[in-house]
CSV table of C-alpha atoms in Angstrom, one decimal:
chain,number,residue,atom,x,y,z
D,1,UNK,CA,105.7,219.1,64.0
D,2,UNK,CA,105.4,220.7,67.5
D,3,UNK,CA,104.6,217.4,69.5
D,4,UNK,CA,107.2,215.7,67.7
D,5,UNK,CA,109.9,218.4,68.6
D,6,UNK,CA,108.8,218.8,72.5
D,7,UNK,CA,109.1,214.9,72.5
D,8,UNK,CA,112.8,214.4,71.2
D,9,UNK,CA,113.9,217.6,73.4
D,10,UNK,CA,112.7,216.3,76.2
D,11,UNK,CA,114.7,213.3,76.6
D,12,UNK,CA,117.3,212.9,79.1
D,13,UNK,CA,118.9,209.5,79.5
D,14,UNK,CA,119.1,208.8,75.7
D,15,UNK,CA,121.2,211.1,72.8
D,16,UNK,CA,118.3,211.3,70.0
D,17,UNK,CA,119.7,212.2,66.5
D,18,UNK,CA,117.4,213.5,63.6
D,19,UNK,CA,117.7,212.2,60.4
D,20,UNK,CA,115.7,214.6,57.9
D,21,UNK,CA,115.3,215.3,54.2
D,22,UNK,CA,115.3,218.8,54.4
D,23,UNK,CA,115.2,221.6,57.0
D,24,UNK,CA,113.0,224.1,57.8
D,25,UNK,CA,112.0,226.7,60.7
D,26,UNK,CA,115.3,226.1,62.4
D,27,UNK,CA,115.3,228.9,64.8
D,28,UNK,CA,111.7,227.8,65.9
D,29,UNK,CA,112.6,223.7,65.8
D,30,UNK,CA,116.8,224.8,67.0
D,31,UNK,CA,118.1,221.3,67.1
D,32,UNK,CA,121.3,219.2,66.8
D,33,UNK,CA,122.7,216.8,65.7
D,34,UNK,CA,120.8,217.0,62.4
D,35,UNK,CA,121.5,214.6,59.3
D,36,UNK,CA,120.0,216.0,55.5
D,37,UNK,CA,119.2,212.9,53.9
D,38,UNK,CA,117.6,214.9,50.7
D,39,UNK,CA,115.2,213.3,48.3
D,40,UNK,CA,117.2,212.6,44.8
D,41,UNK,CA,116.6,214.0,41.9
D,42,UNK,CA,114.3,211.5,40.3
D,43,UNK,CA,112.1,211.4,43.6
D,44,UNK,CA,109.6,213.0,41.7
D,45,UNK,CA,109.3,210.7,38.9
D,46,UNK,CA,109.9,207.7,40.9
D,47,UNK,CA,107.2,208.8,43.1
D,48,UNK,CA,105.0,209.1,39.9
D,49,UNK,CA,106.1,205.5,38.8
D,50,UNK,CA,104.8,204.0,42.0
D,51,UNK,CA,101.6,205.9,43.1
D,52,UNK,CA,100.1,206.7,39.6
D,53,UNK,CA,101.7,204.1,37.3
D,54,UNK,CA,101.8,201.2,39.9
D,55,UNK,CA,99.0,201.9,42.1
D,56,UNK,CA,101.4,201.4,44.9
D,57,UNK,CA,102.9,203.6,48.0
D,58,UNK,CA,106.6,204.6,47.1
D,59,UNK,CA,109.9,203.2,48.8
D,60,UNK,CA,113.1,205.0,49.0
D,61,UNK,CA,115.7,204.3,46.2
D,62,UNK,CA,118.8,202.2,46.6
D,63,UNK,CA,121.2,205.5,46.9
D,64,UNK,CA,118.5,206.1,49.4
D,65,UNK,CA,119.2,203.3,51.4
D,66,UNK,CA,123.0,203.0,51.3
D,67,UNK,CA,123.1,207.1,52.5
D,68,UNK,CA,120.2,206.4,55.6
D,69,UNK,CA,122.7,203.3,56.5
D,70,UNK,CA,125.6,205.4,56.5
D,71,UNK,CA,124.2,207.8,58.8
D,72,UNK,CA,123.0,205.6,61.5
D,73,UNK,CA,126.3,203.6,61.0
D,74,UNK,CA,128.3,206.9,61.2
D,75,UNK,CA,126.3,208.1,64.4
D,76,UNK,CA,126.2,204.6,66.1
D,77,UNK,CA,122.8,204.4,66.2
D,78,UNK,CA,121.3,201.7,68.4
D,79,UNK,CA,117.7,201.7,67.6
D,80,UNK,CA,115.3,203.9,64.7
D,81,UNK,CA,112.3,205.3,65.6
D,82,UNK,CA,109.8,206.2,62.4
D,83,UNK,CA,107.2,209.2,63.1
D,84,UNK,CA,104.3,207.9,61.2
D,85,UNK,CA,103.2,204.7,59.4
D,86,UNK,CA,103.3,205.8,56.0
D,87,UNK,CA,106.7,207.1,55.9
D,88,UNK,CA,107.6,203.5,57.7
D,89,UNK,CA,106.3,202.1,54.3
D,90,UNK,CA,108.3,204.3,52.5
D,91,UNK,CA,111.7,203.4,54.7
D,92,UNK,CA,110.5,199.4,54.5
D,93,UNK,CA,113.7,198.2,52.7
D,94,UNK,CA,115.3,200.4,55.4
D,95,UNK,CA,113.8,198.8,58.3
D,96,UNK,CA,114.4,195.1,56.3
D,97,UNK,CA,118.2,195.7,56.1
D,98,UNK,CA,119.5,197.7,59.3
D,99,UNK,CA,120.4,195.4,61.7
D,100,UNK,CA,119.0,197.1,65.2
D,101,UNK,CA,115.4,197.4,66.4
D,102,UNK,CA,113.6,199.7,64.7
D,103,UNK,CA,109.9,201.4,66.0
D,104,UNK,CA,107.0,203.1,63.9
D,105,UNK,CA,104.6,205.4,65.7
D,106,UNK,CA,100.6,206.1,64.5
D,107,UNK,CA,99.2,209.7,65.2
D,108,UNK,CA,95.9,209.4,63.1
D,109,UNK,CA,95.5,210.1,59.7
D,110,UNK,CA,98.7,207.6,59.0
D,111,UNK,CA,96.2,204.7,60.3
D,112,UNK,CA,93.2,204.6,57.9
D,113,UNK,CA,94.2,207.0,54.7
D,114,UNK,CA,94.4,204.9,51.4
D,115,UNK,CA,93.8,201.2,53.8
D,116,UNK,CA,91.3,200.8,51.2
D,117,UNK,CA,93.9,199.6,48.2
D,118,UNK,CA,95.1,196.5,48.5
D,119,UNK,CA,98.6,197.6,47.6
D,120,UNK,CA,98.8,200.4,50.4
D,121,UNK,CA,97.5,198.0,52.9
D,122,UNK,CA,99.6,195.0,52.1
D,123,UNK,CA,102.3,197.6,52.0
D,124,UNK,CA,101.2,198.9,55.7
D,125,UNK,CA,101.1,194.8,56.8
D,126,UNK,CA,104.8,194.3,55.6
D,127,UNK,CA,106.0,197.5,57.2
D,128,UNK,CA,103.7,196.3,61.0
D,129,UNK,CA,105.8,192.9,60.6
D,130,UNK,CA,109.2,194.1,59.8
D,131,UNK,CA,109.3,196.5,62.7
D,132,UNK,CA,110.1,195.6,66.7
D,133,UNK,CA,107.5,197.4,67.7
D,134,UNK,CA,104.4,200.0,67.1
D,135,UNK,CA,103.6,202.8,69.4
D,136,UNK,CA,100.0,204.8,68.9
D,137,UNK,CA,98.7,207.4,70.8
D,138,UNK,CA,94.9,206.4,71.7
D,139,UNK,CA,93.0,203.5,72.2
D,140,UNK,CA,91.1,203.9,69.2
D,141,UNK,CA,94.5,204.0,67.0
D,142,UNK,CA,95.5,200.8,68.2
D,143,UNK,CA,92.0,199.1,67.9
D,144,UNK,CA,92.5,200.4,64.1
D,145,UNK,CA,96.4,199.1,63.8
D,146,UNK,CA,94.9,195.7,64.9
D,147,UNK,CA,92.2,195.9,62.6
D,148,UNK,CA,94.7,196.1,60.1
D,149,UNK,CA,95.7,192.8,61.2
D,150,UNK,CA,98.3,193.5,63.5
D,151,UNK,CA,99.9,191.3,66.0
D,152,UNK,CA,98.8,193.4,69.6
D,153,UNK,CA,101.2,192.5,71.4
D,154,UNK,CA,103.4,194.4,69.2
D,155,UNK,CA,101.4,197.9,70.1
D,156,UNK,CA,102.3,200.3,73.1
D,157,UNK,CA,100.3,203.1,74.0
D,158,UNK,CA,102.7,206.4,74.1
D,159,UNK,CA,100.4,209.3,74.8
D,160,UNK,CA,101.1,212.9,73.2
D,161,UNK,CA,103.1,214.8,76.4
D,162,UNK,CA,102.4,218.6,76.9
D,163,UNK,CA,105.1,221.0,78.6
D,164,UNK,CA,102.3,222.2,81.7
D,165,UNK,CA,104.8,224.4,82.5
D,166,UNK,CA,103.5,226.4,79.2
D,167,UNK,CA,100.0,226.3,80.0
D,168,UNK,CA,99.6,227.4,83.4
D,169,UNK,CA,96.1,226.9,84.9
D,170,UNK,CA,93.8,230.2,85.1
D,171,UNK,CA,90.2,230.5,86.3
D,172,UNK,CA,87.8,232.1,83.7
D,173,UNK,CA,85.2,234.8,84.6
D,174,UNK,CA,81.9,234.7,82.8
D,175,UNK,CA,81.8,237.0,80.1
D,176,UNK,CA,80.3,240.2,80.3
D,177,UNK,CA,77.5,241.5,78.3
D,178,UNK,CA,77.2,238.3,76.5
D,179,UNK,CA,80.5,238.7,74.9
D,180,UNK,CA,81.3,235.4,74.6
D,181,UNK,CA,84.5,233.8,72.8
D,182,UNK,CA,85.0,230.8,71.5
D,183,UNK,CA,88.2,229.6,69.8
D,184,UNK,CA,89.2,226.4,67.7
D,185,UNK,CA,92.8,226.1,67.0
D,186,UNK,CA,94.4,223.7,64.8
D,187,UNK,CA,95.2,222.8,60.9
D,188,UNK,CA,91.9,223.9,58.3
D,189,UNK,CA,91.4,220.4,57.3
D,190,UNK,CA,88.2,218.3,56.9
D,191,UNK,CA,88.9,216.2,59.9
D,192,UNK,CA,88.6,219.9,62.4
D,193,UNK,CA,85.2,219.8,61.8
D,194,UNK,CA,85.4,223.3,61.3
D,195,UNK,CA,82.0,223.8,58.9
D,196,UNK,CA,80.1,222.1,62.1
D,197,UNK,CA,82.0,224.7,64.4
D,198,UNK,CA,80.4,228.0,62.2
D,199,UNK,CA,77.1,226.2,61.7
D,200,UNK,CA,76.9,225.7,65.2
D,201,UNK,CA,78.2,229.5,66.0
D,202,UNK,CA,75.8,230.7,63.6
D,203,UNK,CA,73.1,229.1,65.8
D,204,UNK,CA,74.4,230.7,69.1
D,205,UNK,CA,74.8,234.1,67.7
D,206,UNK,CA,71.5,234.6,67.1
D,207,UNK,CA,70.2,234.2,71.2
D,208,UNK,CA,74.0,236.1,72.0
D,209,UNK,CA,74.7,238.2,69.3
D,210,UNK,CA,77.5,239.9,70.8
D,211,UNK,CA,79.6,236.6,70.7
D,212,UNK,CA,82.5,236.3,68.4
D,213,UNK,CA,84.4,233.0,67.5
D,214,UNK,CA,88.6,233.1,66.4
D,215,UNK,CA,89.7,230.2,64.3
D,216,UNK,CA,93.6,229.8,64.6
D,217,UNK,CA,96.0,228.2,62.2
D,218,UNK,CA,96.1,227.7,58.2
D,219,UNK,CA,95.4,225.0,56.1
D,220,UNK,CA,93.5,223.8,52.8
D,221,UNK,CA,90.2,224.7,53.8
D,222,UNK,CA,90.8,228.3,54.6
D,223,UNK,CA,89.1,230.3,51.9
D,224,UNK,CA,86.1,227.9,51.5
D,225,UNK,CA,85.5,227.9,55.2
D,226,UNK,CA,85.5,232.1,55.2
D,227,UNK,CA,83.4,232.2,52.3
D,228,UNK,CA,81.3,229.9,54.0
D,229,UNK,CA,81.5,232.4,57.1
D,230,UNK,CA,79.8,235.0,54.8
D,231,UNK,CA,77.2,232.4,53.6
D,232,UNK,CA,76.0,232.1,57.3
D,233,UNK,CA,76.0,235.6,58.0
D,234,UNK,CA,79.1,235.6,60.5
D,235,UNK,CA,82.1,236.7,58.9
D,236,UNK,CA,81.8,240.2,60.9
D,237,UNK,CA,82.3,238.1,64.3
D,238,UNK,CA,84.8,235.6,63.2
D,239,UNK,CA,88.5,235.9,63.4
D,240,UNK,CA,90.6,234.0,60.9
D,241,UNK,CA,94.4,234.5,62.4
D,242,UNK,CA,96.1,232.1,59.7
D,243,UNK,CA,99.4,230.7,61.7
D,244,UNK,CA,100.3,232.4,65.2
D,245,UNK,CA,103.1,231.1,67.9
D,246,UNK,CA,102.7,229.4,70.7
D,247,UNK,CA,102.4,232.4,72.9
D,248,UNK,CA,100.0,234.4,70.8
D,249,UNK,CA,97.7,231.2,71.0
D,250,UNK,CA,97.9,230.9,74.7
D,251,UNK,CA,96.5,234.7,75.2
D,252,UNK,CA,93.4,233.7,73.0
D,253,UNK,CA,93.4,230.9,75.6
D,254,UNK,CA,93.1,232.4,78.2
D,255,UNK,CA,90.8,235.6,77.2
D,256,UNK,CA,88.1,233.0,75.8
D,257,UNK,CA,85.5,230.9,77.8
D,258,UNK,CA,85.1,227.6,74.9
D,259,UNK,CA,87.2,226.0,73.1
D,260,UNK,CA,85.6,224.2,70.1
D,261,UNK,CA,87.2,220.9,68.5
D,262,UNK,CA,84.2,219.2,66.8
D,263,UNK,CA,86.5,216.2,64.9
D,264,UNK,CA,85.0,214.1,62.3
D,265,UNK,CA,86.3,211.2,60.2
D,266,UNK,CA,87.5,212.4,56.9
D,267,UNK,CA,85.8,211.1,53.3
D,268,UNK,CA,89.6,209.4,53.1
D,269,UNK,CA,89.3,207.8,56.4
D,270,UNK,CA,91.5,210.4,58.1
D,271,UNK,CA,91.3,210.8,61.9
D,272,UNK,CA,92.2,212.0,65.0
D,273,UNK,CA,94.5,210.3,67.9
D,274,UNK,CA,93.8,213.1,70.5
D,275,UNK,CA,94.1,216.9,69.2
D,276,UNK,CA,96.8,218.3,71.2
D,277,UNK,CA,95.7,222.2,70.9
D,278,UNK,CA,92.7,220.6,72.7
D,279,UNK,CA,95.0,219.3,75.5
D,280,UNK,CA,97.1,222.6,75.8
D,281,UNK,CA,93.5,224.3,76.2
D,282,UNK,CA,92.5,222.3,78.7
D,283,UNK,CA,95.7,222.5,80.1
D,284,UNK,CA,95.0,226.0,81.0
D,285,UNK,CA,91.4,225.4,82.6
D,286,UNK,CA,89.5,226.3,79.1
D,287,UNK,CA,86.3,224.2,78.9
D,288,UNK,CA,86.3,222.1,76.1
D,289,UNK,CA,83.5,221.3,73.8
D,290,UNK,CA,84.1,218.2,71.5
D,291,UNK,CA,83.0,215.2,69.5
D,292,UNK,CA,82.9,211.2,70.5
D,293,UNK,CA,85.5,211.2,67.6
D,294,UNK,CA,88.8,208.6,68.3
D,295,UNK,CA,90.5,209.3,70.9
D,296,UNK,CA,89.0,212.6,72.2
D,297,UNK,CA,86.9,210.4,74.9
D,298,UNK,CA,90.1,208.7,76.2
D,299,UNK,CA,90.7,212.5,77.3
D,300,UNK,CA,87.5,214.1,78.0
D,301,UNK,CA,85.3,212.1,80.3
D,302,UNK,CA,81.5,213.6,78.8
D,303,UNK,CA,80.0,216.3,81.3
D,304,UNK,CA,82.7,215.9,83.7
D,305,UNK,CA,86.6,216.7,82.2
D,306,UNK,CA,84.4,218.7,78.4
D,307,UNK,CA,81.7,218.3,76.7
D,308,UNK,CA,81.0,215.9,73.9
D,309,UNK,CA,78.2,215.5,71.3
D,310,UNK,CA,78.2,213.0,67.9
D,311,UNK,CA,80.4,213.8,65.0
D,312,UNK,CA,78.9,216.5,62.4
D,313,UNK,CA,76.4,217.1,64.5
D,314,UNK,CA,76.2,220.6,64.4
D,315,UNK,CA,72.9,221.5,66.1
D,316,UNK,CA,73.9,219.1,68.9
D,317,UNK,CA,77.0,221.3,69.4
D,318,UNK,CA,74.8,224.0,69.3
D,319,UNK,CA,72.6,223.3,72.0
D,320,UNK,CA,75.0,221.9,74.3
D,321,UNK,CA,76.9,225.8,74.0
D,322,UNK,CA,73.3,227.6,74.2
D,323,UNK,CA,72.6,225.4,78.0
D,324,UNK,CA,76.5,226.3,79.0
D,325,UNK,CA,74.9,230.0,78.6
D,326,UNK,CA,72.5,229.3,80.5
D,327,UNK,CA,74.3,227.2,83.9
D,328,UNK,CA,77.7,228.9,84.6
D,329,UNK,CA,78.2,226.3,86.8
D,330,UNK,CA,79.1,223.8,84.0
D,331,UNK,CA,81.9,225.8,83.1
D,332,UNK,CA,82.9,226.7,86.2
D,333,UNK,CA,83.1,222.7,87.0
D,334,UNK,CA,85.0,221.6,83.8
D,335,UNK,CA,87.6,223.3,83.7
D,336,UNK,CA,89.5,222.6,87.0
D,337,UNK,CA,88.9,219.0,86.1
D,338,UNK,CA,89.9,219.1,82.6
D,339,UNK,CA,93.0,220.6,83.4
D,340,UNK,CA,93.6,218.2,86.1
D,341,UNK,CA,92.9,215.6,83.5
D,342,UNK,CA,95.5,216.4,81.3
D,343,UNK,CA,98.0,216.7,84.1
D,344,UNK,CA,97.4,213.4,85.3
D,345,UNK,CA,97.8,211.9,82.0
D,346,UNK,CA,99.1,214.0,79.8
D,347,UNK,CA,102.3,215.8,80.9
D,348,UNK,CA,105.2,215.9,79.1
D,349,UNK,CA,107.9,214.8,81.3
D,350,UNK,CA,106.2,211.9,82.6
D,351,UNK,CA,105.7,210.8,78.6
D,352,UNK,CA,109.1,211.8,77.7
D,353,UNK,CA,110.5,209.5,80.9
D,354,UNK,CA,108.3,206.6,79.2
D,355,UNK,CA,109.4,206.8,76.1
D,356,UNK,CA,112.5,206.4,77.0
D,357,UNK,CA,112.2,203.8,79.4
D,358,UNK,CA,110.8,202.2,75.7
D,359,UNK,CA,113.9,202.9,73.9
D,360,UNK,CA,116.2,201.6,77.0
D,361,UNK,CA,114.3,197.9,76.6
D,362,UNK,CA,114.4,197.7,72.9
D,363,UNK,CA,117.7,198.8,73.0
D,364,UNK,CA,118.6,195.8,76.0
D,365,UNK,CA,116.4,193.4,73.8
D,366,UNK,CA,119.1,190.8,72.0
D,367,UNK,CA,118.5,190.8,68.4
């Protein structure tokens, strides 16, 4: 994942080493030193003996455990850091054994998903105990770790970090001719909201016909939400681009006037931390229009940094775009402060510096 790359290349005071089970994209991710840990050959049916057999989240094999413990032996590692809380349950007899401090980091969805079963949750309780420490990146993720029952002063915030050097800041002219464009950018799963985003659309197009909307990125969802597109009628004005880099998404930045990240809680209690194509948008001075949805509010302050209506509220989004038609002011007023926002709390160096001045005190912490 993007955020997870920009944050391991952008330390400078410690050596980071990347323990994987497979690799892909390397001339996008270029990175060294990488260790291939790959799953065995009975993953799959050991997998299949916990989950659907056992009714309970898997954990890595023996052979598993002695290659993991060779690797940080062999690369003198002083202190693991797990991205995500379910792959901490899976490395638990990892974290149990190894010797050194060890961390686990929330993003969103790796907080709530499959708390409901008693076995993934006592699971997720012995994984929160066993580690040094548990870093999330909102406020609302750590109100859910410690609803999980989690010790708080065990949890750090450690925000997402964006390279502002990417995302330069640029004014936006109104459009002309009612040629509005919107854009939401960001995986085509439930929790994007994305059905609210074309209802919503839908509703705008008809006082602004000349409007169009891109949605950027591929997931799950895609071929339900375009047939839902020709449902409402819209198809002809909306743009599905399926993956695009970095700096094909920063043109549709900066030739749009909206950018739309309507976030919802997911049937399977998936969630967001805070959406960081929404950060890089703002970033760039693009008014953002989102939802009171976990931690979007810890970045958007509500008619002042974006603008934010309830979750799956659709005519609510509506409406608030229809009045930003109507007073270019608004726009002309968020966006400065949303990107100034994000570079007071968001940049990447600052959060790369510390999460390293993290590491250093574990690291100086006697076992």
């Amino acid at each position: 994942m993007l955020h997870i790359y920009r944050q391991i290349t952008g330390l400078k005071r410690c050596a980071p080493v990347v323990i994987a089970q497979k690799r892909e994209n390397a001339t996008r991710y270029p990175f060294e030193p990488l260790h291939i840990v790959a799953k065995p050959r009975t993953h799959f049916l050991r997998r299949f003996w916990f989950r659907q057999l056992r009714d309970q989240p898997w954990q890595i094999s023996d052979a598993e455990l002695s290659e993991l413990l060779s690797v940080l032996s062999e690369t003198r590692a002083r202190l693991l850091h797990i991205y995500f809380g379910h792959i901490g349950v899976h490395l638990l007899p990892l974290i149990q054994t190894w010797k050194n401090p060890s961390i686990v980091s929330f993003h969103g969805a790796d907080v709530m998903v499959d708390m409901d079963k008693p076995a993934y949750r006592e699971a997720t309780l012995r994984m929160l105990d066993a580690v040094t420490l548990i870093l999330v990146r909102s406020e609302s993720l750590r109100r859910a770790v410690v609803d999980l029952c989690c010790d708080p002063k065990k949890i750090e915030i450690q925000r997402t970090g964006i390279p502002l050097e990417e995302f330069p800041f640029r004014d936006r002219a109104l459009p002309k001719n009612g040629q509005w464009q919107f854009v939401q950018a960001g995986r085509l799963i439930e929790k994007k909201g994305l059905p609210v985003t074309l209802r919503a659309f839908s509703t705008f197009l008809k006082q602004h016909p000349n409007a169009t909307l891109t949605i950027a990125g591929e997931g799950p969802l895609l071929s339900e939400l375009q047939k839902f597109a020709r449902e409402l009628g819209v198809a002809d004005c909306v743009s599905f681009t399926g993956f695009i880099s970095q700096e094909q998404l920063r043109e549709i930045y900066y030739r749009s006037h909206i950018f739309l990240h309507p976030s919802q809680t997911g049937r399977d209690g998936n969630q967001e931390g805070i959406p960081n194509s929404m950060l890089e948008a703002m970033a760039t001075g693009l008014p953002v229009f989102a939802t009171e949805h976990g931690g979007i509010p810890e970045a958007i302050e509500n008619g002042v940094s974006g603008l934010l209506v309830p979750e799956r509220d659709d005519e609510a989004l509506a409406r608030a775009l229809l009045n930003a038609a109507q007073d270019p002011g608004l726009l002309s007023r968020i966006g400065p402060t949303g990107a100034g926002a994000v570079r007071k709390k968001f940049d990447l160096q600052q959060q790369a510096q510390r999460l390293e001045d993290i590491y250093l005190r574990m690291i100086a912490k006697p076992n």
